[in-house]
């Protein structure tokens, strides 16, 4: 197989039985959770709290992308905010998110999420996740260790704050550096203490259905003890690290070969209430990425893929194997961080034509998505002499060690080795970068008029609109193919679900009885666009919903009848 290719996800067609009694099941539980990352842990905990017995399986040891993450949960009107002196409400959060989430979910679901988010945070705290009461109010892509709150989206951008009172809603779990590890460790410990049975190194290979297409359970491959250490070692070679694209692809192929050759026991597990698919997205399945986002797949070596080797698309494939309908699989979070240092926000981002295409102070995921829409994914940030040296000074003066490592080292590397161009005039800069010179001059002139008291045509906050006039001029390379751009990706959409219950929907309509999806396996709150904290928050929201409804179904009430209120605290 050529370098850079992976096999398709190893998911087998379902085993179809006339009746559940037709086979001897190896184990039985009320709820079976496929994938023990953030959403899976929440589903398992919720189900067990509601009296259900739960078996959770993970292809590896559990944790998934959640354990690698920043541990930020988006929530509003919370006790943490109040104790930090931040005024906020579910209504303000709803007003803001209504502008951001698109129409992948209904307004009623968004309202339920907003109104329940403070309770979801309390629930997380009850399960051991902790938050500091310090709020960081400057713009940052991720706050230093001492902060528990920050503005994690576009809340302060003028066109949003005109509509919704801004508040810092990114709740960052306490800990050092990226705190997804601490966030997941708390949920894992709580779930295991509560009686959730975890089967690690047990990839689910197929679903088991009855004659009516209802999901009865799963069949998993439980890997022998002898190969688990090697399996875990390979897992560690694919993750959110720069310059490791080929290493990750080789490790993925090696893990698939090991699973194929190791054999192990096939175990059939009956789920009396339902199977919850919580097996993550598909960013480490290049084949699927090629199918849905060819430009991103082509440049995969340049990116940090924000996920774990478990993001292999198998949850989506399992859902499809039972007739589930995926939607919007092309939606990928393309993250281009430029602040800190905030001096970069004062430049103008242009495409090949020399035209601006976004307000540079937009949320970093919006900037990345907008670059991905430009011809060839190419873009440059234009600065003048003053602006360029302001950025360099900001990089060198930053005292916080974590921020320095996370943002300023990448910025300096890009400036020094990423293909930065310098020229005495804008026309010559255009010549060196392949931009249209006339349009570039017009773009910079328009920026300078806005800086002189006009209005920025893209709605950038006035404090970031500055003259670009002092020679020489600089162009920093923001293009997707630039490996020193450190662009980050993860997939956002998956299987369509009933928004009241989390049941997976069929292509032809109607729910698949006994099958639920959560987190990055379900179309959810961030299916059409992600803001920091929305994926973990959606994992809590959709995980708890699926866990509650599957447990209710096992207890004899119909899942569809479980009112949303019953799913909330
Ligand atoms: C560096 C980084 C920073 C991030 N920061 C944030 C943040 O601060 N806030 C935020 O909201 N989002 C953040 N994200 C995104 C977020 O982490 C993920 O989108 C989210 O964790 C996905 O959760 P999940 O439960 O759906 O999947 P995961 O947490 O990835 O869990 C899926 C699990 O399923 C398992 N699995 C896969 N296939 C199978 C199978 N066939 N059988 C059994 N098990 C299987 C996997 O091994 C894995 O453990 C970040 C991501 C990264 C990598």
PDB file of N, CA, C and O and ligand atoms in Angstrom, residues 34-40 57-60 62-73 142 150 178 202-205 235 240 278-281 305-312 314-315 318 490-491 518-521 530-537 539, ligand 1:
ATOM      1  N   UNK A  34     -20.040   2.025  22.911  1.00  0.00           N
ATOM      2  CA  UNK A  34     -18.927   1.752  21.991  1.00  0.00           C
ATOM      3  C   UNK A  34     -18.032   2.981  21.956  1.00  0.00           C
ATOM      4  O   UNK A  34     -18.401   4.018  21.393  1.00  0.00           O
ATOM      5  N   UNK A  35     -16.872   2.904  22.581  1.00  0.00           N
ATOM      6  CA  UNK A  35     -15.945   4.045  22.634  1.00  0.00           C
ATOM      7  C   UNK A  35     -16.038   4.714  23.995  1.00  0.00           C
ATOM      8  O   UNK A  35     -17.100   5.215  24.390  1.00  0.00           O
ATOM      9  N   UNK A  36     -14.907   4.687  24.718  1.00  0.00           N
ATOM     10  CA  UNK A  36     -14.915   5.253  26.070  1.00  0.00           C
ATOM     11  C   UNK A  36     -14.029   6.493  26.089  1.00  0.00           C
ATOM     12  O   UNK A  36     -12.991   6.553  26.717  1.00  0.00           O
ATOM     13  N   UNK A  37     -14.457   7.519  25.327  1.00  0.00           N
ATOM     14  CA  UNK A  37     -13.845   8.849  25.413  1.00  0.00           C
ATOM     15  C   UNK A  37     -14.782   9.729  26.217  1.00  0.00           C
ATOM     16  O   UNK A  37     -15.485   9.255  27.113  1.00  0.00           O
ATOM     17  N   UNK A  38     -14.831  11.027  25.860  1.00  0.00           N
ATOM     18  CA  UNK A  38     -15.655  11.957  26.636  1.00  0.00           C
ATOM     19  C   UNK A  38     -17.138  11.627  26.564  1.00  0.00           C
ATOM     20  O   UNK A  38     -17.805  11.451  27.601  1.00  0.00           O
ATOM     21  N   UNK A  39     -17.677  11.507  25.347  1.00  0.00           N
ATOM     22  CA  UNK A  39     -19.114  11.258  25.210  1.00  0.00           C
ATOM     23  C   UNK A  39     -19.471   9.890  25.765  1.00  0.00           C
ATOM     24  O   UNK A  39     -20.516   9.716  26.420  1.00  0.00           O
ATOM     25  N   UNK A  40     -18.610   8.899  25.509  1.00  0.00           N
ATOM     26  CA  UNK A  40     -18.879   7.542  25.987  1.00  0.00           C
ATOM     27  C   UNK A  40     -18.898   7.486  27.506  1.00  0.00           C
ATOM     28  O   UNK A  40     -19.767   6.839  28.106  1.00  0.00           O
ATOM     29  N   UNK A  57     -16.875  -0.424  25.797  1.00  0.00           N
ATOM     30  CA  UNK A  57     -15.742  -1.040  25.100  1.00  0.00           C
ATOM     31  C   UNK A  57     -14.925   0.047  24.431  1.00  0.00           C
ATOM     32  O   UNK A  57     -15.483   1.035  23.935  1.00  0.00           O
ATOM     33  N   UNK A  58     -13.618  -0.132  24.415  1.00  0.00           N
ATOM     34  CA  UNK A  58     -12.801   0.814  23.652  1.00  0.00           C
ATOM     35  C   UNK A  58     -11.793   0.053  22.801  1.00  0.00           C
ATOM     36  O   UNK A  58     -11.243  -0.963  23.232  1.00  0.00           O
ATOM     37  N   UNK A  59     -11.568   0.594  21.589  1.00  0.00           N
ATOM     38  CA  UNK A  59     -10.576  -0.043  20.699  1.00  0.00           C
ATOM     39  C   UNK A  59      -9.191  -0.019  21.359  1.00  0.00           C
ATOM     40  O   UNK A  59      -8.394  -0.915  21.170  1.00  0.00           O
ATOM     41  N   UNK A  60      -8.920   1.031  22.138  1.00  0.00           N
ATOM     42  CA  UNK A  60      -7.646   1.122  22.855  1.00  0.00           C
ATOM     43  C   UNK A  60      -7.957   1.151  24.363  1.00  0.00           C
ATOM     44  O   UNK A  60      -8.841   0.434  24.806  1.00  0.00           O
ATOM     45  N   UNK A  62      -9.077   3.789  26.085  1.00  0.00           N
ATOM     46  CA  UNK A  62     -10.073   4.809  26.451  1.00  0.00           C
ATOM     47  C   UNK A  62      -9.425   6.176  26.553  1.00  0.00           C
ATOM     48  O   UNK A  62      -8.199   6.299  26.601  1.00  0.00           O
ATOM     49  N   UNK A  63     -10.247   7.197  26.551  1.00  0.00           N
ATOM     50  CA  UNK A  63      -9.736   8.577  26.626  1.00  0.00           C
ATOM     51  C   UNK A  63      -9.881   9.297  25.304  1.00  0.00           C
ATOM     52  O   UNK A  63     -10.370  10.414  25.246  1.00  0.00           O
ATOM     53  N   UNK A  64      -9.459   8.635  24.218  1.00  0.00           N
ATOM     54  CA  UNK A  64      -9.620   9.181  22.875  1.00  0.00           C
ATOM     55  C   UNK A  64      -9.125  10.608  22.753  1.00  0.00           C
ATOM     56  O   UNK A  64      -8.200  11.045  23.453  1.00  0.00           O
ATOM     57  N   UNK A  65      -9.749  11.357  21.852  1.00  0.00           N
ATOM     58  CA  UNK A  65      -9.382  12.765  21.631  1.00  0.00           C
ATOM     59  C   UNK A  65      -9.626  13.574  22.896  1.00  0.00           C
ATOM     60  O   UNK A  65      -8.935  14.561  23.174  1.00  0.00           O
ATOM     61  N   UNK A  66     -10.615  13.147  23.696  1.00  0.00           N
ATOM     62  CA  UNK A  66     -10.967  13.910  24.895  1.00  0.00           C
ATOM     63  C   UNK A  66      -9.764  14.049  25.827  1.00  0.00           C
ATOM     64  O   UNK A  66      -9.494  15.130  26.363  1.00  0.00           O
ATOM     65  N   UNK A  67      -9.031  12.969  26.001  1.00  0.00           N
ATOM     66  CA  UNK A  67      -7.883  13.017  26.922  1.00  0.00           C
ATOM     67  C   UNK A  67      -6.753  13.873  26.358  1.00  0.00           C
ATOM     68  O   UNK A  67      -5.934  14.384  27.114  1.00  0.00           O
ATOM     69  N   UNK A  68      -6.686  14.032  25.033  1.00  0.00           N
ATOM     70  CA  UNK A  68      -5.660  14.896  24.440  1.00  0.00           C
ATOM     71  C   UNK A  68      -6.077  16.364  24.451  1.00  0.00           C
ATOM     72  O   UNK A  68      -5.279  17.239  24.149  1.00  0.00           O
ATOM     73  N   UNK A  69      -7.348  16.617  24.733  1.00  0.00           N
ATOM     74  CA  UNK A  69      -7.913  17.944  24.439  1.00  0.00           C
ATOM     75  C   UNK A  69      -7.503  19.002  25.460  1.00  0.00           C
ATOM     76  O   UNK A  69      -6.830  18.713  26.446  1.00  0.00           O
ATOM     77  N   UNK A  70      -7.967  20.219  25.195  1.00  0.00           N
ATOM     78  CA  UNK A  70      -7.715  21.320  26.113  1.00  0.00           C
ATOM     79  C   UNK A  70      -8.612  21.272  27.345  1.00  0.00           C
ATOM     80  O   UNK A  70      -8.462  22.097  28.251  1.00  0.00           O
ATOM     81  N   UNK A  71      -9.556  20.354  27.388  1.00  0.00           N
ATOM     82  CA  UNK A  71     -10.422  20.210  28.563  1.00  0.00           C
ATOM     83  C   UNK A  71     -11.369  21.378  28.747  1.00  0.00           C
ATOM     84  O   UNK A  71     -11.829  21.637  29.866  1.00  0.00           O
ATOM     85  N   UNK A  72     -11.696  22.071  27.643  1.00  0.00           N
ATOM     86  CA  UNK A  72     -12.570  23.244  27.745  1.00  0.00           C
ATOM     87  C   UNK A  72     -14.011  22.844  27.417  1.00  0.00           C
ATOM     88  O   UNK A  72     -14.260  22.206  26.390  1.00  0.00           O
ATOM     89  N   UNK A  73     -14.917  23.215  28.299  1.00  0.00           N
ATOM     90  CA  UNK A  73     -16.341  22.940  28.106  1.00  0.00           C
ATOM     91  C   UNK A  73     -17.059  24.282  27.995  1.00  0.00           C
ATOM     92  O   UNK A  73     -16.871  25.165  28.838  1.00  0.00           O
ATOM     93  N   UNK A 142      -6.152  29.990  24.049  1.00  0.00           N
ATOM     94  CA  UNK A 142      -6.200  29.059  25.191  1.00  0.00           C
ATOM     95  C   UNK A 142      -5.564  29.773  26.372  1.00  0.00           C
ATOM     96  O   UNK A 142      -4.506  30.379  26.228  1.00  0.00           O
ATOM     97  N   UNK A 150     -12.497  31.711  29.959  1.00  0.00           N
ATOM     98  CA  UNK A 150     -12.014  32.684  28.968  1.00  0.00           C
ATOM     99  C   UNK A 150     -13.039  32.783  27.837  1.00  0.00           C
ATOM    100  O   UNK A 150     -13.953  31.955  27.736  1.00  0.00           O
ATOM    101  N   UNK A 178      -2.575  21.514  28.598  1.00  0.00           N
ATOM    102  CA  UNK A 178      -3.879  21.068  28.106  1.00  0.00           C
ATOM    103  C   UNK A 178      -4.483  20.101  29.132  1.00  0.00           C
ATOM    104  O   UNK A 178      -3.839  19.120  29.498  1.00  0.00           O
ATOM    105  N   UNK A 202     -10.645  -3.609  22.864  1.00  0.00           N
ATOM    106  CA  UNK A 202     -11.757  -4.436  22.386  1.00  0.00           C
ATOM    107  C   UNK A 202     -12.543  -3.691  21.308  1.00  0.00           C
ATOM    108  O   UNK A 202     -13.658  -3.213  21.546  1.00  0.00           O
ATOM    109  N   UNK A 203     -11.959  -3.567  20.096  1.00  0.00           N
ATOM    110  CA  UNK A 203     -12.690  -2.870  19.034  1.00  0.00           C
ATOM    111  C   UNK A 203     -14.004  -3.576  18.691  1.00  0.00           C
ATOM    112  O   UNK A 203     -14.024  -4.807  18.543  1.00  0.00           O
ATOM    113  N   UNK A 204     -15.058  -2.797  18.594  1.00  0.00           N
ATOM    114  CA  UNK A 204     -16.346  -3.367  18.179  1.00  0.00           C
ATOM    115  C   UNK A 204     -16.299  -3.515  16.670  1.00  0.00           C
ATOM    116  O   UNK A 204     -16.007  -2.565  15.942  1.00  0.00           O
ATOM    117  N   UNK A 205     -16.550  -4.716  16.190  1.00  0.00           N
ATOM    118  CA  UNK A 205     -16.427  -5.003  14.749  1.00  0.00           C
ATOM    119  C   UNK A 205     -17.744  -4.974  14.008  1.00  0.00           C
ATOM    120  O   UNK A 205     -17.797  -4.703  12.824  1.00  0.00           O
ATOM    121  N   UNK A 235      -0.755   3.134  19.341  1.00  0.00           N
ATOM    122  CA  UNK A 235      -1.759   4.191  19.573  1.00  0.00           C
ATOM    123  C   UNK A 235      -1.073   5.533  19.825  1.00  0.00           C
ATOM    124  O   UNK A 235      -1.473   6.574  19.296  1.00  0.00           O
ATOM    125  N   UNK A 240      -2.201  14.470  18.178  1.00  0.00           N
ATOM    126  CA  UNK A 240      -2.164  15.869  17.745  1.00  0.00           C
ATOM    127  C   UNK A 240      -0.762  16.479  17.824  1.00  0.00           C
ATOM    128  O   UNK A 240      -0.521  17.381  18.603  1.00  0.00           O
ATOM    129  N   UNK A 278     -20.209   5.944  20.496  1.00  0.00           N
ATOM    130  CA  UNK A 278     -19.490   7.146  20.970  1.00  0.00           C
ATOM    131  C   UNK A 278     -18.013   6.963  20.631  1.00  0.00           C
ATOM    132  O   UNK A 278     -17.140   7.131  21.467  1.00  0.00           O
ATOM    133  N   UNK A 279     -17.776   6.589  19.376  1.00  0.00           N
ATOM    134  CA  UNK A 279     -16.432   6.152  18.965  1.00  0.00           C
ATOM    135  C   UNK A 279     -15.639   7.234  18.250  1.00  0.00           C
ATOM    136  O   UNK A 279     -14.654   6.934  17.579  1.00  0.00           O
ATOM    137  N   UNK A 280     -16.037   8.499  18.412  1.00  0.00           N
ATOM    138  CA  UNK A 280     -15.227   9.603  17.894  1.00  0.00           C
ATOM    139  C   UNK A 280     -15.416   9.855  16.409  1.00  0.00           C
ATOM    140  O   UNK A 280     -16.261   9.249  15.746  1.00  0.00           O
ATOM    141  N   UNK A 281     -14.598  10.780  15.875  1.00  0.00           N
ATOM    142  CA  UNK A 281     -14.739  11.202  14.477  1.00  0.00           C
ATOM    143  C   UNK A 281     -13.893  10.363  13.536  1.00  0.00           C
ATOM    144  O   UNK A 281     -13.619   9.199  13.809  1.00  0.00           O
ATOM    145  N   UNK A 305      -3.511  16.680  13.270  1.00  0.00           N
ATOM    146  CA  UNK A 305      -4.866  16.134  13.282  1.00  0.00           C
ATOM    147  C   UNK A 305      -5.276  15.998  14.745  1.00  0.00           C
ATOM    148  O   UNK A 305      -4.641  15.272  15.518  1.00  0.00           O
ATOM    149  N   UNK A 306      -6.305  16.747  15.112  1.00  0.00           N
ATOM    150  CA  UNK A 306      -6.709  16.803  16.534  1.00  0.00           C
ATOM    151  C   UNK A 306      -7.575  15.592  16.864  1.00  0.00           C
ATOM    152  O   UNK A 306      -8.800  15.638  16.776  1.00  0.00           O
ATOM    153  N   UNK A 307      -6.909  14.540  17.219  1.00  0.00           N
ATOM    154  CA  UNK A 307      -7.664  13.346  17.554  1.00  0.00           C
ATOM    155  C   UNK A 307      -6.716  12.267  17.994  1.00  0.00           C
ATOM    156  O   UNK A 307      -5.528  12.503  18.208  1.00  0.00           O
ATOM    157  N   UNK A 308      -7.269  11.064  18.142  1.00  0.00           N
ATOM    158  CA  UNK A 308      -6.446   9.906  18.505  1.00  0.00           C
ATOM    159  C   UNK A 308      -6.581   8.889  17.376  1.00  0.00           C
ATOM    160  O   UNK A 308      -7.421   9.045  16.484  1.00  0.00           O
ATOM    161  N   UNK A 309      -5.794   7.822  17.455  1.00  0.00           N
ATOM    162  CA  UNK A 309      -5.900   6.781  16.430  1.00  0.00           C
ATOM    163  C   UNK A 309      -7.307   6.182  16.409  1.00  0.00           C
ATOM    164  O   UNK A 309      -7.744   5.610  15.418  1.00  0.00           O
ATOM    165  N   UNK A 310      -8.014   6.341  17.527  1.00  0.00           N
ATOM    166  CA  UNK A 310      -9.397   5.846  17.585  1.00  0.00           C
ATOM    167  C   UNK A 310     -10.356   6.637  16.708  1.00  0.00           C
ATOM    168  O   UNK A 310     -11.481   6.196  16.463  1.00  0.00           O
ATOM    169  N   UNK A 311      -9.917   7.799  16.210  1.00  0.00           N
ATOM    170  CA  UNK A 311     -10.783   8.576  15.303  1.00  0.00           C
ATOM    171  C   UNK A 311     -10.698   7.978  13.907  1.00  0.00           C
ATOM    172  O   UNK A 311     -10.221   8.605  12.957  1.00  0.00           O
ATOM    173  N   UNK A 312     -11.153   6.745  13.788  1.00  0.00           N
ATOM    174  CA  UNK A 312     -10.984   5.976  12.560  1.00  0.00           C
ATOM    175  C   UNK A 312     -12.276   5.854  11.764  1.00  0.00           C
ATOM    176  O   UNK A 312     -12.353   5.115  10.787  1.00  0.00           O
ATOM    177  N   UNK A 314     -14.960   4.388  12.588  1.00  0.00           N
ATOM    178  CA  UNK A 314     -15.685   3.111  12.712  1.00  0.00           C
ATOM    179  C   UNK A 314     -17.055   3.282  13.361  1.00  0.00           C
ATOM    180  O   UNK A 314     -17.978   2.527  13.044  1.00  0.00           O
ATOM    181  N   UNK A 315     -17.202   4.279  14.239  1.00  0.00           N
ATOM    182  CA  UNK A 315     -18.523   4.513  14.836  1.00  0.00           C
ATOM    183  C   UNK A 315     -19.534   4.897  13.761  1.00  0.00           C
ATOM    184  O   UNK A 315     -20.672   4.402  13.742  1.00  0.00           O
ATOM    185  N   UNK A 318     -20.288   1.836  11.687  1.00  0.00           N
ATOM    186  CA  UNK A 318     -21.179   0.893  12.388  1.00  0.00           C
ATOM    187  C   UNK A 318     -22.621   1.371  12.259  1.00  0.00           C
ATOM    188  O   UNK A 318     -23.532   0.591  11.978  1.00  0.00           O
ATOM    189  N   UNK A 490     -10.167  18.638  13.020  1.00  0.00           N
ATOM    190  CA  UNK A 490     -10.913  17.429  13.415  1.00  0.00           C
ATOM    191  C   UNK A 490     -12.291  17.459  12.780  1.00  0.00           C
ATOM    192  O   UNK A 490     -12.761  18.526  12.352  1.00  0.00           O
ATOM    193  N   UNK A 491     -12.917  16.291  12.674  1.00  0.00           N
ATOM    194  CA  UNK A 491     -14.174  16.210  11.937  1.00  0.00           C
ATOM    195  C   UNK A 491     -15.349  16.525  12.859  1.00  0.00           C
ATOM    196  O   UNK A 491     -15.298  16.270  14.068  1.00  0.00           O
ATOM    197  N   UNK A 518     -23.578   9.554  20.066  1.00  0.00           N
ATOM    198  CA  UNK A 518     -23.231  10.734  20.877  1.00  0.00           C
ATOM    199  C   UNK A 518     -21.846  11.230  20.494  1.00  0.00           C
ATOM    200  O   UNK A 518     -21.070  10.529  19.838  1.00  0.00           O
ATOM    201  N   UNK A 519     -21.545  12.451  20.930  1.00  0.00           N
ATOM    202  CA  UNK A 519     -20.232  13.046  20.659  1.00  0.00           C
ATOM    203  C   UNK A 519     -20.015  13.162  19.161  1.00  0.00           C
ATOM    204  O   UNK A 519     -20.935  13.469  18.399  1.00  0.00           O
ATOM    205  N   UNK A 520     -18.811  12.887  18.714  1.00  0.00           N
ATOM    206  CA  UNK A 520     -18.495  13.065  17.301  1.00  0.00           C
ATOM    207  C   UNK A 520     -19.055  11.952  16.431  1.00  0.00           C
ATOM    208  O   UNK A 520     -18.789  11.897  15.245  1.00  0.00           O
ATOM    209  N   UNK A 521     -19.866  11.063  17.011  1.00  0.00           N
ATOM    210  CA  UNK A 521     -20.579  10.071  16.205  1.00  0.00           C
ATOM    211  C   UNK A 521     -21.970  10.555  15.826  1.00  0.00           C
ATOM    212  O   UNK A 521     -22.692   9.844  15.126  1.00  0.00           O
ATOM    213  N   UNK A 530     -17.455  24.775  14.923  1.00  0.00           N
ATOM    214  CA  UNK A 530     -17.001  24.505  16.282  1.00  0.00           C
ATOM    215  C   UNK A 530     -16.432  25.772  16.893  1.00  0.00           C
ATOM    216  O   UNK A 530     -15.770  26.558  16.221  1.00  0.00           O
ATOM    217  N   UNK A 531     -16.708  25.967  18.172  1.00  0.00           N
ATOM    218  CA  UNK A 531     -16.051  26.995  18.985  1.00  0.00           C
ATOM    219  C   UNK A 531     -15.420  26.237  20.137  1.00  0.00           C
ATOM    220  O   UNK A 531     -15.996  25.250  20.591  1.00  0.00           O
ATOM    221  N   UNK A 532     -14.306  26.710  20.654  1.00  0.00           N
ATOM    222  CA  UNK A 532     -13.627  25.938  21.698  1.00  0.00           C
ATOM    223  C   UNK A 532     -14.576  25.639  22.850  1.00  0.00           C
ATOM    224  O   UNK A 532     -15.237  26.541  23.372  1.00  0.00           O
ATOM    225  N   UNK A 533     -14.632  24.387  23.210  1.00  0.00           N
ATOM    226  CA  UNK A 533     -15.481  23.963  24.313  1.00  0.00           C
ATOM    227  C   UNK A 533     -16.770  23.317  23.861  1.00  0.00           C
ATOM    228  O   UNK A 533     -17.436  22.623  24.635  1.00  0.00           O
ATOM    229  N   UNK A 534     -17.136  23.520  22.581  1.00  0.00           N
ATOM    230  CA  UNK A 534     -18.437  23.010  22.134  1.00  0.00           C
ATOM    231  C   UNK A 534     -18.426  21.513  21.870  1.00  0.00           C
ATOM    232  O   UNK A 534     -19.475  20.872  21.904  1.00  0.00           O
ATOM    233  N   UNK A 535     -17.254  20.943  21.621  1.00  0.00           N
ATOM    234  CA  UNK A 535     -17.253  19.510  21.338  1.00  0.00           C
ATOM    235  C   UNK A 535     -17.369  18.714  22.643  1.00  0.00           C
ATOM    236  O   UNK A 535     -18.174  17.781  22.741  1.00  0.00           O
ATOM    237  N   UNK A 536     -16.582  19.113  23.645  1.00  0.00           N
ATOM    238  CA  UNK A 536     -16.730  18.414  24.929  1.00  0.00           C
ATOM    239  C   UNK A 536     -18.115  18.663  25.517  1.00  0.00           C
ATOM    240  O   UNK A 536     -18.747  17.752  26.069  1.00  0.00           O
ATOM    241  N   UNK A 537     -18.603  19.906  25.395  1.00  0.00           N
ATOM    242  CA  UNK A 537     -19.940  20.215  25.942  1.00  0.00           C
ATOM    243  C   UNK A 537     -21.001  19.375  25.247  1.00  0.00           C
ATOM    244  O   UNK A 537     -21.919  18.851  25.886  1.00  0.00           O
ATOM    245  N   UNK A 539     -20.448  16.513  23.943  1.00  0.00           N
ATOM    246  CA  UNK A 539     -20.250  15.139  24.435  1.00  0.00           C
ATOM    247  C   UNK A 539     -21.005  14.906  25.731  1.00  0.00           C
ATOM    248  O   UNK A 539     -21.569  13.831  25.952  1.00  0.00           O
TER     249      UNK A 539
HETATM  250  C1  LIG B   1      -5.309  18.806  21.178  1.00  0.00           C
HETATM  251  C2  LIG B   1      -6.813  18.903  21.195  1.00  0.00           C
HETATM  252  C3  LIG B   1      -7.433  19.929  21.881  1.00  0.00           C
HETATM  253  C4  LIG B   1      -8.826  19.996  21.917  1.00  0.00           C
HETATM  254  N1  LIG B   1      -9.416  20.886  22.762  1.00  0.00           N
HETATM  255  C5  LIG B   1     -10.747  20.862  22.918  1.00  0.00           C
HETATM  256  C6  LIG B   1     -11.363  21.608  23.948  1.00  0.00           C
HETATM  257  O1  LIG B   1     -10.686  22.225  24.785  1.00  0.00           O
HETATM  258  N2  LIG B   1     -12.720  21.606  24.025  1.00  0.00           N
HETATM  259  C7  LIG B   1     -13.493  20.899  23.150  1.00  0.00           C
HETATM  260  O2  LIG B   1     -14.716  20.980  23.241  1.00  0.00           O
HETATM  261  N3  LIG B   1     -12.930  20.116  22.203  1.00  0.00           N
HETATM  262  C8  LIG B   1     -11.584  20.058  22.093  1.00  0.00           C
HETATM  263  N4  LIG B   1     -11.001  19.227  21.190  1.00  0.00           N
HETATM  264  C9  LIG B   1     -11.866  18.350  20.389  1.00  0.00           C
HETATM  265  C10 LIG B   1     -12.402  17.247  21.289  1.00  0.00           C
HETATM  266  O3  LIG B   1     -11.359  16.728  22.086  1.00  0.00           O
HETATM  267  C11 LIG B   1     -13.038  16.084  20.525  1.00  0.00           C
HETATM  268  O4  LIG B   1     -13.844  16.543  19.475  1.00  0.00           O
HETATM  269  C12 LIG B   1     -13.893  15.283  21.511  1.00  0.00           C
HETATM  270  O5  LIG B   1     -13.075  14.912  22.593  1.00  0.00           O
HETATM  271  C13 LIG B   1     -14.510  14.053  20.879  1.00  0.00           C
HETATM  272  O6  LIG B   1     -15.106  13.316  21.918  1.00  0.00           O
HETATM  273  P1  LIG B   1     -15.787  11.903  21.641  1.00  0.00           P
HETATM  274  O7  LIG B   1     -16.210  11.393  22.946  1.00  0.00           O
HETATM  275  O8  LIG B   1     -16.771  12.036  20.544  1.00  0.00           O
HETATM  276  O9  LIG B   1     -14.589  11.001  21.055  1.00  0.00           O
HETATM  277  P2  LIG B   1     -13.258  10.512  21.754  1.00  0.00           P
HETATM  278  O10 LIG B   1     -12.981  11.230  23.009  1.00  0.00           O
HETATM  279  O11 LIG B   1     -12.196  10.539  20.705  1.00  0.00           O
HETATM  280  O12 LIG B   1     -13.567   9.001  22.136  1.00  0.00           O
HETATM  281  C14 LIG B   1     -13.800   8.025  21.162  1.00  0.00           C
HETATM  282  C15 LIG B   1     -13.283   6.685  21.668  1.00  0.00           C
HETATM  283  O13 LIG B   1     -13.809   5.647  20.849  1.00  0.00           O
HETATM  284  C16 LIG B   1     -12.830   4.640  20.686  1.00  0.00           C
HETATM  285  N5  LIG B   1     -13.161   3.829  19.495  1.00  0.00           N
HETATM  286  C17 LIG B   1     -13.051   4.162  18.195  1.00  0.00           C
HETATM  287  N6  LIG B   1     -13.492   3.165  17.420  1.00  0.00           N
HETATM  288  C18 LIG B   1     -13.917   2.172  18.230  1.00  0.00           C
HETATM  289  C19 LIG B   1     -14.486   0.889  18.022  1.00  0.00           C
HETATM  290  N7  LIG B   1     -14.736   0.411  16.794  1.00  0.00           N
HETATM  291  N8  LIG B   1     -14.754   0.118  19.101  1.00  0.00           N
HETATM  292  C20 LIG B   1     -14.523   0.566  20.360  1.00  0.00           C
HETATM  293  N9  LIG B   1     -13.982   1.782  20.601  1.00  0.00           N
HETATM  294  C21 LIG B   1     -13.704   2.581  19.557  1.00  0.00           C
HETATM  295  C22 LIG B   1     -11.551   5.411  20.594  1.00  0.00           C
HETATM  296  O14 LIG B   1     -10.412   4.602  20.875  1.00  0.00           O
HETATM  297  C23 LIG B   1     -11.776   6.538  21.605  1.00  0.00           C
HETATM  298  O15 LIG B   1     -11.258   6.221  22.884  1.00  0.00           O
HETATM  299  C24 LIG B   1      -9.606  19.090  21.162  1.00  0.00           C
HETATM  300  C25 LIG B   1      -8.981  18.042  20.477  1.00  0.00           C
HETATM  301  C26 LIG B   1      -7.599  17.910  20.554  1.00  0.00           C
HETATM  302  C27 LIG B   1      -6.967  16.696  19.973  1.00  0.00           C
END
